Amino acid sequence: MSLPKSSFFGLKGKLVLLICIGLLLPSGQALVKSTAVHANDPEQSNFIYIPMVTDVPYLASRMGYGLTYASGGPNTISAFGNAVNLKAGWYLNWGVNANPVRPDNIDYLQMIRVHQSLSCTNDSGNTYWQYAFREECPYIEPTNESTSYSYRPSQATIEAAARANPGSVWAVGNEIERKDWAVCQMWESPESSVCLEWLHTGQDEILPETYAIAYHDLYNIIKNADPTARIAIGGVIQVTPVRLEYLTLVWEAYQTKYGEEMPVDIWNIHTFVLKEQLGVGADLPVGTEGEGTFVRNRDHMDIGLIGDQVIAMRQWMKERGQQEK
């Protein structure tokens, strides 16, 4: 490409902008000139020729990563100095941020956390967000209202982040079908099977009919703040028959309650290869009745099983007219 000599100095950082302007001149007259230069052509004497280079890094839009950190540690990409060298196009840290750190202009994926509303409280009187033993801590009834689920952060925080980051991708939940689980923190004795203290943890356990409501409510909160936002479901752990049953129940519940198809911009899945048994591996999805898939330990190394999951999900989408998503 060629540029007038008077425009060359101070060019750094402006090259891409100049090219775009040239291509969009209404007269069709571009700034890019022929590289077939003739030494005796006086018209060419005012131009020098340089390679089309730029110091703006190329980011791989189809690659992204999640930042994991020690409990209580810094929840920002700034704490991971080498992460920017991956040149990925986006990252997430499983939360919402109105002012995310974005080195090299990397995209930040916003994620709202959701959970079925529980009826039990801790010693301080605060309602548990996660609790593994459902007989001790049942869901709040009914389970098909906007009061049937909880979410975080607050609506005001979500709206502020949406307005400050137009066009962002938002995930409503994470591993929404995964039941809560508990880890023993203190056994009665080294030989005992009696646990004295449980740590209740999990992802975003929520019934299919409740998730349809949560998605509807949060979709509208985000879109009202930023109509250009793109909304994704909370990724399921893996694509198996029983987890496709969960997604089907969500899809049908939304249609029944709101009289229209669920407006999903991005269908979000994980492709783990885990056992699906009660209390084992990925467990069985909450609110489903199907049987789980048995996985042998060596199956985790079978890359073909990941491809099968992608194909199964794409087929599920096609059957519902979602194949262009």
PDB file of C-alpha atoms in Angstrom:
ATOM      1  CA  MET A   1       0.000   0.000   0.000  1.00  0.00           C
ATOM      2  CA  SER A   2       1.152   3.598  -0.418  1.00  0.00           C
ATOM      3  CA  LEU A   3       0.745   6.766   1.619  1.00  0.00           C
ATOM      4  CA  PRO A   4       1.813  10.361   0.956  1.00  0.00           C
ATOM      5  CA  LYS A   5       5.209  11.098   2.470  1.00  0.00           C
ATOM      6  CA  SER A   6       3.703  13.914   4.495  1.00  0.00           C
ATOM      7  CA  SER A   7       1.376  11.399   6.182  1.00  0.00           C
ATOM      8  CA  PHE A   8       3.940   8.732   6.976  1.00  0.00           C
ATOM      9  CA  PHE A   9       5.564  10.123  10.100  1.00  0.00           C
ATOM     10  CA  GLY A  10       3.438   9.680  13.189  1.00  0.00           C
ATOM     11  CA  LEU A  11       1.599   6.846  11.433  1.00  0.00           C
ATOM     12  CA  LYS A  12       1.962   4.214  14.145  1.00  0.00           C
ATOM     13  CA  GLY A  13      -1.394   3.297  15.670  1.00  0.00           C
ATOM     14  CA  LYS A  14      -3.367   4.937  12.825  1.00  0.00           C
ATOM     15  CA  LEU A  15      -2.743   2.536   9.966  1.00  0.00           C
ATOM     16  CA  VAL A  16      -5.857   0.432  10.344  1.00  0.00           C
ATOM     17  CA  LEU A  17      -8.019   3.538  10.684  1.00  0.00           C
ATOM     18  CA  LEU A  18      -6.578   5.043   7.507  1.00  0.00           C
ATOM     19  CA  ILE A  19      -7.171   1.850   5.562  1.00  0.00           C
ATOM     20  CA  CYS A  20     -10.793   1.720   6.670  1.00  0.00           C
ATOM     21  CA  ILE A  21     -11.364   5.342   5.722  1.00  0.00           C
ATOM     22  CA  GLY A  22      -9.861   4.713   2.309  1.00  0.00           C
ATOM     23  CA  LEU A  23     -12.113   1.777   1.656  1.00  0.00           C
ATOM     24  CA  LEU A  24     -15.181   3.746   2.635  1.00  0.00           C
ATOM     25  CA  LEU A  25     -14.638   6.919   0.608  1.00  0.00           C
ATOM     26  CA  PRO A  26     -17.999   7.695  -1.042  1.00  0.00           C
ATOM     27  CA  SER A  27     -16.347   8.385  -4.384  1.00  0.00           C
ATOM     28  CA  GLY A  28     -14.790   4.951  -4.362  1.00  0.00           C
ATOM     29  CA  GLN A  29     -11.368   6.609  -4.316  1.00  0.00           C
ATOM     30  CA  ALA A  30      -9.220   4.540  -1.976  1.00  0.00           C
ATOM     31  CA  LEU A  31      -6.040   5.524  -0.189  1.00  0.00           C
ATOM     32  CA  VAL A  32      -4.495   2.224  -1.254  1.00  0.00           C
ATOM     33  CA  LYS A  33      -2.672   2.644  -4.566  1.00  0.00           C
ATOM     34  CA  SER A  34      -1.250   0.130  -7.024  1.00  0.00           C
ATOM     35  CA  THR A  35       2.044  -1.442  -6.105  1.00  0.00           C
ATOM     36  CA  ALA A  36       3.071  -1.565  -9.780  1.00  0.00           C
ATOM     37  CA  VAL A  37       5.361   1.469  -9.507  1.00  0.00           C
ATOM     38  CA  HIS A  38       7.149   2.845 -12.532  1.00  0.00           C
ATOM     39  CA  ALA A  39      10.368   4.699 -11.785  1.00  0.00           C
ATOM     40  CA  ASN A  40       9.684   7.314 -14.466  1.00  0.00           C
ATOM     41  CA  ASP A  41       6.105   7.989 -13.356  1.00  0.00           C
ATOM     42  CA  PRO A  42       6.130  11.478 -11.750  1.00  0.00           C
ATOM     43  CA  GLU A  43       2.690  10.842 -10.234  1.00  0.00           C
ATOM     44  CA  GLN A  44       4.215   8.137  -8.039  1.00  0.00           C
ATOM     45  CA  SER A  45       7.048  10.296  -6.725  1.00  0.00           C
ATOM     46  CA  ASN A  46       4.965  11.546  -3.775  1.00  0.00           C
ATOM     47  CA  PHE A  47       4.360   8.061  -2.405  1.00  0.00           C
ATOM     48  CA  ILE A  48       6.443   5.559  -0.483  1.00  0.00           C
ATOM     49  CA  TYR A  49       5.508   1.901  -0.088  1.00  0.00           C
ATOM     50  CA  ILE A  50       5.385  -0.022   3.166  1.00  0.00           C
ATOM     51  CA  PRO A  51       4.143  -3.496   4.144  1.00  0.00           C
ATOM     52  CA  MET A  52       0.687  -3.671   5.680  1.00  0.00           C
ATOM     53  CA  VAL A  53       1.691  -4.152   9.324  1.00  0.00           C
ATOM     54  CA  THR A  54       0.175  -3.156  12.637  1.00  0.00           C
ATOM     55  CA  ASP A  55       1.150  -3.372  16.283  1.00  0.00           C
ATOM     56  CA  VAL A  56      -2.408  -4.255  17.296  1.00  0.00           C
ATOM     57  CA  PRO A  57      -2.258  -7.890  18.506  1.00  0.00           C
ATOM     58  CA  TYR A  58      -4.454 -10.501  16.882  1.00  0.00           C
ATOM     59  CA  LEU A  59      -6.770 -12.194  19.356  1.00  0.00           C
ATOM     60  CA  ALA A  60      -8.341 -15.567  18.628  1.00  0.00           C
ATOM     61  CA  SER A  61     -12.051 -14.860  18.994  1.00  0.00           C
ATOM     62  CA  ARG A  62     -12.910 -18.575  19.165  1.00  0.00           C
ATOM     63  CA  MET A  63     -10.592 -19.168  22.115  1.00  0.00           C
ATOM     64  CA  GLY A  64     -11.162 -18.166  25.700  1.00  0.00           C
ATOM     65  CA  TYR A  65     -10.281 -19.234  29.199  1.00  0.00           C
ATOM     66  CA  GLY A  66     -11.454 -19.060  32.791  1.00  0.00           C
ATOM     67  CA  LEU A  67      -9.361 -17.568  35.576  1.00  0.00           C
ATOM     68  CA  THR A  68      -9.245 -19.755  38.662  1.00  0.00           C
ATOM     69  CA  TYR A  69      -7.643 -18.458  41.810  1.00  0.00           C
ATOM     70  CA  ALA A  70      -7.140 -19.420  45.432  1.00  0.00           C
ATOM     71  CA  SER A  71     -10.010 -18.660  47.800  1.00  0.00           C
ATOM     72  CA  GLY A  72      -9.795 -15.011  48.750  1.00  0.00           C
ATOM     73  CA  GLY A  73      -7.251 -14.323  46.012  1.00  0.00           C
ATOM     74  CA  PRO A  74      -7.378 -11.600  43.380  1.00  0.00           C
ATOM     75  CA  ASN A  75     -10.234 -12.060  40.944  1.00  0.00           C
ATOM     76  CA  THR A  76      -8.687 -10.222  38.036  1.00  0.00           C
ATOM     77  CA  ILE A  77      -6.647 -10.998  34.955  1.00  0.00           C
ATOM     78  CA  SER A  78      -3.965  -8.618  36.262  1.00  0.00           C
ATOM     79  CA  ALA A  79      -2.913 -11.304  38.739  1.00  0.00           C
ATOM     80  CA  PHE A  80      -2.050 -13.671  35.888  1.00  0.00           C
ATOM     81  CA  GLY A  81       0.724 -11.929  34.016  1.00  0.00           C
ATOM     82  CA  ASN A  82       1.250 -14.691  31.456  1.00  0.00           C
ATOM     83  CA  ALA A  83      -2.439 -15.016  30.557  1.00  0.00           C
ATOM     84  CA  VAL A  84      -2.277 -12.234  27.978  1.00  0.00           C
ATOM     85  CA  ASN A  85       0.370 -14.183  26.055  1.00  0.00           C
ATOM     86  CA  LEU A  86      -2.271 -16.742  25.117  1.00  0.00           C
ATOM     87  CA  LYS A  87      -3.833 -14.131  22.768  1.00  0.00           C
ATOM     88  CA  ALA A  88      -7.291 -15.555  23.424  1.00  0.00           C
ATOM     89  CA  GLY A  89     -10.266 -13.450  22.454  1.00  0.00           C
ATOM     90  CA  TRP A  90     -12.163 -13.612  25.729  1.00  0.00           C
ATOM     91  CA  TYR A  91     -12.034 -14.719  29.348  1.00  0.00           C
ATOM     92  CA  LEU A  92     -14.324 -15.147  32.325  1.00  0.00           C
ATOM     93  CA  ASN A  93     -14.009 -15.422  36.081  1.00  0.00           C
ATOM     94  CA  TRP A  94     -17.527 -16.660  36.770  1.00  0.00           C
ATOM     95  CA  GLY A  95     -18.883 -13.263  37.772  1.00  0.00           C
ATOM     96  CA  VAL A  96     -20.159  -9.856  36.667  1.00  0.00           C
ATOM     97  CA  ASN A  97     -17.927  -6.812  36.358  1.00  0.00           C
ATOM     98  CA  ALA A  98     -18.851  -3.328  35.167  1.00  0.00           C
ATOM     99  CA  ASN A  99     -15.205  -2.424  34.591  1.00  0.00           C
ATOM    100  CA  PRO A 100     -13.306  -5.609  33.739  1.00  0.00           C
ATOM    101  CA  VAL A 101      -9.580  -5.478  33.056  1.00  0.00           C
ATOM    102  CA  ARG A 102      -9.193  -6.053  29.305  1.00  0.00           C
ATOM    103  CA  PRO A 103      -5.546  -6.198  28.163  1.00  0.00           C
ATOM    104  CA  ASP A 104      -5.202  -6.023  24.374  1.00  0.00           C
ATOM    105  CA  ASN A 105      -8.968  -5.304  24.321  1.00  0.00           C
ATOM    106  CA  ILE A 106      -9.835  -8.921  25.162  1.00  0.00           C
ATOM    107  CA  ASP A 107     -13.563  -9.543  25.701  1.00  0.00           C
ATOM    108  CA  TYR A 108     -14.924 -10.318  29.153  1.00  0.00           C
ATOM    109  CA  LEU A 109     -17.776 -12.815  29.448  1.00  0.00           C
ATOM    110  CA  GLN A 110     -20.284 -11.766  32.108  1.00  0.00           C
ATOM    111  CA  MET A 111     -21.862 -14.522  34.212  1.00  0.00           C
ATOM    112  CA  ILE A 112     -24.839 -14.267  36.554  1.00  0.00           C
ATOM    113  CA  ARG A 113     -25.100 -17.003  39.175  1.00  0.00           C
ATOM    114  CA  VAL A 114     -28.501 -18.539  39.893  1.00  0.00           C
ATOM    115  CA  HIS A 115     -29.821 -21.140  42.320  1.00  0.00           C
ATOM    116  CA  GLN A 116     -33.077 -22.667  43.432  1.00  0.00           C
ATOM    117  CA  SER A 117     -34.338 -20.837  46.524  1.00  0.00           C
ATOM    118  CA  LEU A 118     -33.777 -22.948  49.652  1.00  0.00           C
ATOM    119  CA  SER A 119     -35.776 -22.934  52.863  1.00  0.00           C
ATOM    120  CA  CYS A 120     -33.035 -23.485  55.468  1.00  0.00           C
ATOM    121  CA  THR A 121     -30.883 -20.918  57.229  1.00  0.00           C
ATOM    122  CA  ASN A 122     -27.496 -20.960  58.927  1.00  0.00           C
ATOM    123  CA  ASP A 123     -26.702 -20.054  62.530  1.00  0.00           C
ATOM    124  CA  SER A 124     -26.729 -16.361  61.595  1.00  0.00           C
ATOM    125  CA  GLY A 125     -30.228 -16.603  60.179  1.00  0.00           C
ATOM    126  CA  ASN A 126     -29.112 -16.186  56.560  1.00  0.00           C
ATOM    127  CA  THR A 127     -30.612 -18.440  53.915  1.00  0.00           C
ATOM    128  CA  TYR A 128     -28.198 -20.965  52.479  1.00  0.00           C
ATOM    129  CA  TRP A 129     -27.218 -20.444  48.849  1.00  0.00           C
ATOM    130  CA  GLN A 130     -26.141 -24.098  48.509  1.00  0.00           C
ATOM    131  CA  TYR A 131     -27.026 -27.069  50.680  1.00  0.00           C
ATOM    132  CA  ALA A 132     -26.530 -30.674  49.679  1.00  0.00           C
ATOM    133  CA  PHE A 133     -29.053 -32.561  51.776  1.00  0.00           C
ATOM    134  CA  ARG A 134     -32.425 -31.807  50.240  1.00  0.00           C
ATOM    135  CA  GLU A 135     -34.504 -33.545  52.935  1.00  0.00           C
ATOM    136  CA  GLU A 136     -32.987 -31.232  55.526  1.00  0.00           C
ATOM    137  CA  CYS A 137     -33.182 -28.198  53.251  1.00  0.00           C
ATOM    138  CA  PRO A 138     -36.068 -28.405  50.745  1.00  0.00           C
ATOM    139  CA  TYR A 139     -36.845 -25.932  47.995  1.00  0.00           C
ATOM    140  CA  ILE A 140     -39.141 -23.017  48.727  1.00  0.00           C
ATOM    141  CA  GLU A 141     -42.607 -23.704  47.315  1.00  0.00           C
ATOM    142  CA  PRO A 142     -43.951 -23.082  44.743  1.00  0.00           C
ATOM    143  CA  THR A 143     -41.088 -23.770  42.358  1.00  0.00           C
ATOM    144  CA  ASN A 144     -42.559 -22.054  39.291  1.00  0.00           C
ATOM    145  CA  GLU A 145     -42.546 -18.391  40.280  1.00  0.00           C
ATOM    146  CA  SER A 146     -40.034 -15.549  40.151  1.00  0.00           C
ATOM    147  CA  THR A 147     -39.652 -15.992  43.918  1.00  0.00           C
ATOM    148  CA  SER A 148     -38.533 -19.593  43.390  1.00  0.00           C
ATOM    149  CA  TYR A 149     -34.922 -18.759  42.595  1.00  0.00           C
ATOM    150  CA  SER A 150     -32.130 -16.513  43.777  1.00  0.00           C
ATOM    151  CA  TYR A 151     -29.464 -14.783  41.726  1.00  0.00           C
ATOM    152  CA  ARG A 152     -26.370 -12.705  42.231  1.00  0.00           C
ATOM    153  CA  PRO A 153     -25.157 -10.041  41.870  1.00  0.00           C
ATOM    154  CA  SER A 154     -28.032  -7.594  42.308  1.00  0.00           C
ATOM    155  CA  GLN A 155     -30.201  -6.254  39.502  1.00  0.00           C
ATOM    156  CA  ALA A 156     -28.618  -2.803  39.851  1.00  0.00           C
ATOM    157  CA  THR A 157     -25.126  -4.284  39.466  1.00  0.00           C
ATOM    158  CA  ILE A 158     -26.181  -6.276  36.401  1.00  0.00           C
ATOM    159  CA  GLU A 159     -27.768  -3.244  34.756  1.00  0.00           C
ATOM    160  CA  ALA A 160     -24.717  -1.069  35.415  1.00  0.00           C
ATOM    161  CA  ALA A 161     -22.399  -3.697  33.927  1.00  0.00           C
ATOM    162  CA  ALA A 162     -24.638  -4.148  30.874  1.00  0.00           C
ATOM    163  CA  ARG A 163     -24.762  -0.412  30.160  1.00  0.00           C
ATOM    164  CA  ALA A 164     -21.009  -0.049  30.633  1.00  0.00           C
ATOM    165  CA  ASN A 165     -20.142  -3.003  28.358  1.00  0.00           C
ATOM    166  CA  PRO A 166     -22.496  -2.968  25.353  1.00  0.00           C
ATOM    167  CA  GLY A 167     -22.521  -6.036  23.154  1.00  0.00           C
ATOM    168  CA  SER A 168     -21.127  -8.353  25.815  1.00  0.00           C
ATOM    169  CA  VAL A 169     -21.949 -12.041  26.099  1.00  0.00           C
ATOM    170  CA  TRP A 170     -23.873 -12.946  29.257  1.00  0.00           C
ATOM    171  CA  ALA A 171     -24.257 -16.456  30.655  1.00  0.00           C
ATOM    172  CA  VAL A 172     -27.296 -16.991  32.872  1.00  0.00           C
ATOM    173  CA  GLY A 173     -25.929 -19.483  35.377  1.00  0.00           C
ATOM    174  CA  ASN A 174     -23.246 -22.151  35.263  1.00  0.00           C
ATOM    175  CA  GLU A 175     -23.804 -25.921  35.241  1.00  0.00           C
ATOM    176  CA  ILE A 176     -27.427 -25.269  36.068  1.00  0.00           C
ATOM    177  CA  GLU A 177     -28.401 -28.935  36.248  1.00  0.00           C
ATOM    178  CA  ARG A 178     -25.740 -29.921  38.812  1.00  0.00           C
ATOM    179  CA  LYS A 179     -26.992 -30.919  42.254  1.00  0.00           C
ATOM    180  CA  ASP A 180     -25.277 -29.443  45.304  1.00  0.00           C
ATOM    181  CA  TRP A 181     -22.837 -31.698  47.128  1.00  0.00           C
ATOM    182  CA  ALA A 182     -21.140 -31.804  50.525  1.00  0.00           C
ATOM    183  CA  VAL A 183     -17.566 -32.429  51.603  1.00  0.00           C
ATOM    184  CA  CYS A 184     -16.777 -33.525  55.146  1.00  0.00           C
ATOM    185  CA  GLN A 185     -14.556 -31.047  56.955  1.00  0.00           C
ATOM    186  CA  MET A 186     -14.318 -32.915  60.262  1.00  0.00           C
ATOM    187  CA  TRP A 187     -14.756 -36.614  60.972  1.00  0.00           C
ATOM    188  CA  GLU A 188     -15.676 -37.879  64.439  1.00  0.00           C
ATOM    189  CA  SER A 189     -12.436 -39.842  64.421  1.00  0.00           C
ATOM    190  CA  PRO A 190      -9.943 -41.015  61.787  1.00  0.00           C
ATOM    191  CA  GLU A 191     -11.695 -44.377  61.629  1.00  0.00           C
ATOM    192  CA  SER A 192     -15.257 -43.066  61.891  1.00  0.00           C
ATOM    193  CA  SER A 193     -17.814 -42.688  59.116  1.00  0.00           C
ATOM    194  CA  VAL A 194     -19.617 -39.980  61.108  1.00  0.00           C
ATOM    195  CA  CYS A 195     -19.037 -36.434  59.861  1.00  0.00           C
ATOM    196  CA  LEU A 196     -19.237 -33.633  62.419  1.00  0.00           C
ATOM    197  CA  GLU A 197     -18.924 -30.728  59.978  1.00  0.00           C
ATOM    198  CA  TRP A 198     -20.002 -30.564  56.329  1.00  0.00           C
ATOM    199  CA  LEU A 199     -19.005 -28.019  53.723  1.00  0.00           C
ATOM    200  CA  HIS A 200     -21.932 -27.516  51.359  1.00  0.00           C
ATOM    201  CA  THR A 201     -20.885 -26.499  47.876  1.00  0.00           C
ATOM    202  CA  GLY A 202     -21.956 -26.848  44.257  1.00  0.00           C
ATOM    203  CA  GLN A 203     -22.681 -24.943  41.087  1.00  0.00           C
ATOM    204  CA  ASP A 204     -26.093 -23.498  40.146  1.00  0.00           C
ATOM    205  CA  GLU A 205     -28.656 -26.189  40.980  1.00  0.00           C
ATOM    206  CA  ILE A 206     -32.039 -25.142  39.636  1.00  0.00           C
ATOM    207  CA  LEU A 207     -35.104 -27.069  38.446  1.00  0.00           C
ATOM    208  CA  PRO A 208     -35.870 -26.921  34.710  1.00  0.00           C
ATOM    209  CA  GLU A 209     -39.187 -25.084  35.169  1.00  0.00           C
ATOM    210  CA  THR A 210     -37.559 -22.617  37.558  1.00  0.00           C
ATOM    211  CA  TYR A 211     -34.626 -21.999  35.242  1.00  0.00           C
ATOM    212  CA  ALA A 212     -37.040 -21.077  32.446  1.00  0.00           C
ATOM    213  CA  ILE A 213     -38.383 -18.299  34.699  1.00  0.00           C
ATOM    214  CA  ALA A 214     -34.937 -17.187  35.838  1.00  0.00           C
ATOM    215  CA  TYR A 215     -33.729 -17.029  32.243  1.00  0.00           C
ATOM    216  CA  HIS A 216     -36.786 -15.019  31.190  1.00  0.00           C
ATOM    217  CA  ASP A 217     -36.399 -12.499  34.012  1.00  0.00           C
ATOM    218  CA  LEU A 218     -32.656 -12.018  33.693  1.00  0.00           C
ATOM    219  CA  TYR A 219     -32.767 -11.963  29.885  1.00  0.00           C
ATOM    220  CA  ASN A 220     -35.102  -8.988  30.044  1.00  0.00           C
ATOM    221  CA  ILE A 221     -33.100  -7.214  32.741  1.00  0.00           C
ATOM    222  CA  ILE A 222     -29.968  -7.448  30.580  1.00  0.00           C
ATOM    223  CA  LYS A 223     -31.635  -6.617  27.258  1.00  0.00           C
ATOM    224  CA  ASN A 224     -33.456  -3.604  28.716  1.00  0.00           C
ATOM    225  CA  ALA A 225     -30.116  -2.231  29.867  1.00  0.00           C
ATOM    226  CA  ASP A 226     -28.267  -3.216  26.668  1.00  0.00           C
ATOM    227  CA  PRO A 227     -30.313  -4.340  23.641  1.00  0.00           C
ATOM    228  CA  THR A 228     -27.081  -5.414  21.901  1.00  0.00           C
ATOM    229  CA  ALA A 229     -26.136  -7.933  24.612  1.00  0.00           C
ATOM    230  CA  ARG A 230     -25.970 -11.605  23.648  1.00  0.00           C
ATOM    231  CA  ILE A 231     -27.456 -14.049  26.131  1.00  0.00           C
ATOM    232  CA  ALA A 232     -26.323 -17.650  26.694  1.00  0.00           C
ATOM    233  CA  ILE A 233     -27.778 -20.372  28.848  1.00  0.00           C
ATOM    234  CA  GLY A 234     -25.741 -21.640  31.774  1.00  0.00           C
ATOM    235  CA  GLY A 235     -23.609 -24.454  30.357  1.00  0.00           C
ATOM    236  CA  VAL A 236     -24.618 -28.007  31.210  1.00  0.00           C
ATOM    237  CA  ILE A 237     -21.792 -30.276  32.369  1.00  0.00           C
ATOM    238  CA  GLN A 238     -21.937 -32.662  29.418  1.00  0.00           C
ATOM    239  CA  VAL A 239     -24.266 -33.594  26.571  1.00  0.00           C
ATOM    240  CA  THR A 240     -25.839 -36.937  27.442  1.00  0.00           C
ATOM    241  CA  PRO A 241     -29.411 -38.217  26.990  1.00  0.00           C
ATOM    242  CA  VAL A 242     -30.422 -37.331  30.538  1.00  0.00           C
ATOM    243  CA  ARG A 243     -28.940 -33.833  30.293  1.00  0.00           C
ATOM    244  CA  LEU A 244     -30.638 -33.242  26.955  1.00  0.00           C
ATOM    245  CA  GLU A 245     -33.800 -34.252  28.818  1.00  0.00           C
ATOM    246  CA  TYR A 246     -33.076 -31.414  31.257  1.00  0.00           C
ATOM    247  CA  LEU A 247     -32.673 -28.907  28.411  1.00  0.00           C
ATOM    248  CA  THR A 248     -35.861 -30.172  26.779  1.00  0.00           C
ATOM    249  CA  LEU A 249     -37.758 -29.609  30.020  1.00  0.00           C
ATOM    250  CA  VAL A 250     -36.394 -26.041  30.183  1.00  0.00           C
ATOM    251  CA  TRP A 251     -37.335 -25.395  26.545  1.00  0.00           C
ATOM    252  CA  GLU A 252     -40.876 -26.735  26.988  1.00  0.00           C
ATOM    253  CA  ALA A 253     -41.433 -24.960  30.321  1.00  0.00           C
ATOM    254  CA  TYR A 254     -40.528 -21.616  28.751  1.00  0.00           C
ATOM    255  CA  GLN A 255     -42.894 -22.208  25.825  1.00  0.00           C
ATOM    256  CA  THR A 256     -45.731 -23.195  28.156  1.00  0.00           C
ATOM    257  CA  LYS A 257     -45.339 -20.254  30.544  1.00  0.00           C
ATOM    258  CA  TYR A 258     -44.615 -17.456  28.075  1.00  0.00           C
ATOM    259  CA  GLY A 259     -46.232 -18.702  24.857  1.00  0.00           C
ATOM    260  CA  GLU A 260     -43.102 -18.261  22.760  1.00  0.00           C
ATOM    261  CA  GLU A 261     -39.776 -19.896  22.034  1.00  0.00           C
ATOM    262  CA  MET A 262     -36.996 -19.301  24.507  1.00  0.00           C
ATOM    263  CA  PRO A 263     -34.899 -16.439  23.047  1.00  0.00           C
ATOM    264  CA  VAL A 264     -31.404 -17.898  23.294  1.00  0.00           C
ATOM    265  CA  ASP A 265     -28.553 -16.171  21.458  1.00  0.00           C
ATOM    266  CA  ILE A 266     -25.911 -18.750  22.390  1.00  0.00           C
ATOM    267  CA  TRP A 267     -26.391 -22.391  23.399  1.00  0.00           C
ATOM    268  CA  ASN A 268     -23.717 -23.123  25.959  1.00  0.00           C
ATOM    269  CA  ILE A 269     -22.375 -26.585  26.815  1.00  0.00           C
ATOM    270  CA  HIS A 270     -19.431 -28.173  28.565  1.00  0.00           C
ATOM    271  CA  THR A 271     -18.011 -31.422  27.221  1.00  0.00           C
ATOM    272  CA  PHE A 272     -16.781 -33.312  30.253  1.00  0.00           C
ATOM    273  CA  VAL A 273     -16.799 -37.105  30.213  1.00  0.00           C
ATOM    274  CA  LEU A 274     -18.060 -38.058  33.678  1.00  0.00           C
ATOM    275  CA  LYS A 275     -20.097 -40.775  35.307  1.00  0.00           C
ATOM    276  CA  GLU A 276     -23.776 -39.980  35.873  1.00  0.00           C
ATOM    277  CA  GLN A 277     -24.809 -41.790  39.027  1.00  0.00           C
ATOM    278  CA  LEU A 278     -26.434 -40.587  42.240  1.00  0.00           C
ATOM    279  CA  GLY A 279     -23.713 -38.865  44.197  1.00  0.00           C
ATOM    280  CA  VAL A 280     -21.009 -39.873  41.718  1.00  0.00           C
ATOM    281  CA  GLY A 281     -19.288 -37.907  38.940  1.00  0.00           C
ATOM    282  CA  ALA A 282     -21.658 -35.399  37.410  1.00  0.00           C
ATOM    283  CA  ASP A 283     -24.585 -36.906  39.367  1.00  0.00           C
ATOM    284  CA  LEU A 284     -28.029 -36.960  37.730  1.00  0.00           C
ATOM    285  CA  PRO A 285     -29.523 -33.652  36.599  1.00  0.00           C
ATOM    286  CA  VAL A 286     -31.990 -32.122  39.026  1.00  0.00           C
ATOM    287  CA  GLY A 287     -35.633 -32.487  37.990  1.00  0.00           C
ATOM    288  CA  THR A 288     -35.060 -35.348  35.531  1.00  0.00           C
ATOM    289  CA  GLU A 289     -36.083 -38.992  35.638  1.00  0.00           C
ATOM    290  CA  GLY A 290     -33.828 -40.539  32.983  1.00  0.00           C
ATOM    291  CA  GLU A 291     -30.925 -42.868  33.560  1.00  0.00           C
ATOM    292  CA  GLY A 292     -27.360 -41.655  33.584  1.00  0.00           C
ATOM    293  CA  THR A 293     -24.523 -42.658  31.298  1.00  0.00           C
ATOM    294  CA  PHE A 294     -21.905 -45.024  32.687  1.00  0.00           C
ATOM    295  CA  VAL A 295     -18.361 -43.925  31.969  1.00  0.00           C
ATOM    296  CA  ARG A 296     -15.210 -45.992  32.491  1.00  0.00           C
ATOM    297  CA  ASN A 297     -12.110 -44.241  33.799  1.00  0.00           C
ATOM    298  CA  ARG A 298     -10.261 -44.668  30.498  1.00  0.00           C
ATOM    299  CA  ASP A 299     -13.133 -43.019  28.605  1.00  0.00           C
ATOM    300  CA  HIS A 300     -11.904 -39.623  29.801  1.00  0.00           C
ATOM    301  CA  MET A 301      -9.111 -39.897  27.228  1.00  0.00           C
ATOM    302  CA  ASP A 302     -11.461 -40.610  24.307  1.00  0.00           C
ATOM    303  CA  ILE A 303     -11.590 -37.391  22.252  1.00  0.00           C
ATOM    304  CA  GLY A 304     -14.280 -38.974  20.080  1.00  0.00           C
ATOM    305  CA  LEU A 305     -16.740 -38.779  22.980  1.00  0.00           C
ATOM    306  CA  ILE A 306     -16.345 -35.011  22.996  1.00  0.00           C
ATOM    307  CA  GLY A 307     -17.125 -34.868  19.276  1.00  0.00           C
ATOM    308  CA  ASP A 308     -20.182 -37.036  19.863  1.00  0.00           C
ATOM    309  CA  GLN A 309     -21.425 -34.541  22.433  1.00  0.00           C
ATOM    310  CA  VAL A 310     -21.104 -31.622  20.039  1.00  0.00           C
ATOM    311  CA  ILE A 311     -22.985 -33.518  17.330  1.00  0.00           C
ATOM    312  CA  ALA A 312     -25.722 -34.543  19.783  1.00  0.00           C
ATOM    313  CA  MET A 313     -26.177 -30.942  20.908  1.00  0.00           C
ATOM    314  CA  ARG A 314     -26.258 -29.641  17.346  1.00  0.00           C
ATOM    315  CA  GLN A 315     -28.913 -32.238  16.488  1.00  0.00           C
ATOM    316  CA  TRP A 316     -30.983 -31.204  19.514  1.00  0.00           C
ATOM    317  CA  MET A 317     -30.738 -27.586  18.393  1.00  0.00           C
ATOM    318  CA  LYS A 318     -31.706 -28.410  14.799  1.00  0.00           C
ATOM    319  CA  GLU A 319     -34.827 -30.227  15.964  1.00  0.00           C
ATOM    320  CA  ARG A 320     -35.929 -26.955  17.566  1.00  0.00           C
ATOM    321  CA  GLY A 321     -34.994 -24.620  14.747  1.00  0.00           C
ATOM    322  CA  GLN A 322     -31.898 -23.375  16.592  1.00  0.00           C
ATOM    323  CA  GLN A 323     -29.269 -24.697  14.161  1.00  0.00           C
ATOM    324  CA  GLU A 324     -28.147 -21.220  13.088  1.00  0.00           C
ATOM    325  CA  LYS A 325     -27.206 -20.261  16.640  1.00  0.00           C
TER     326      LYS A 325
END
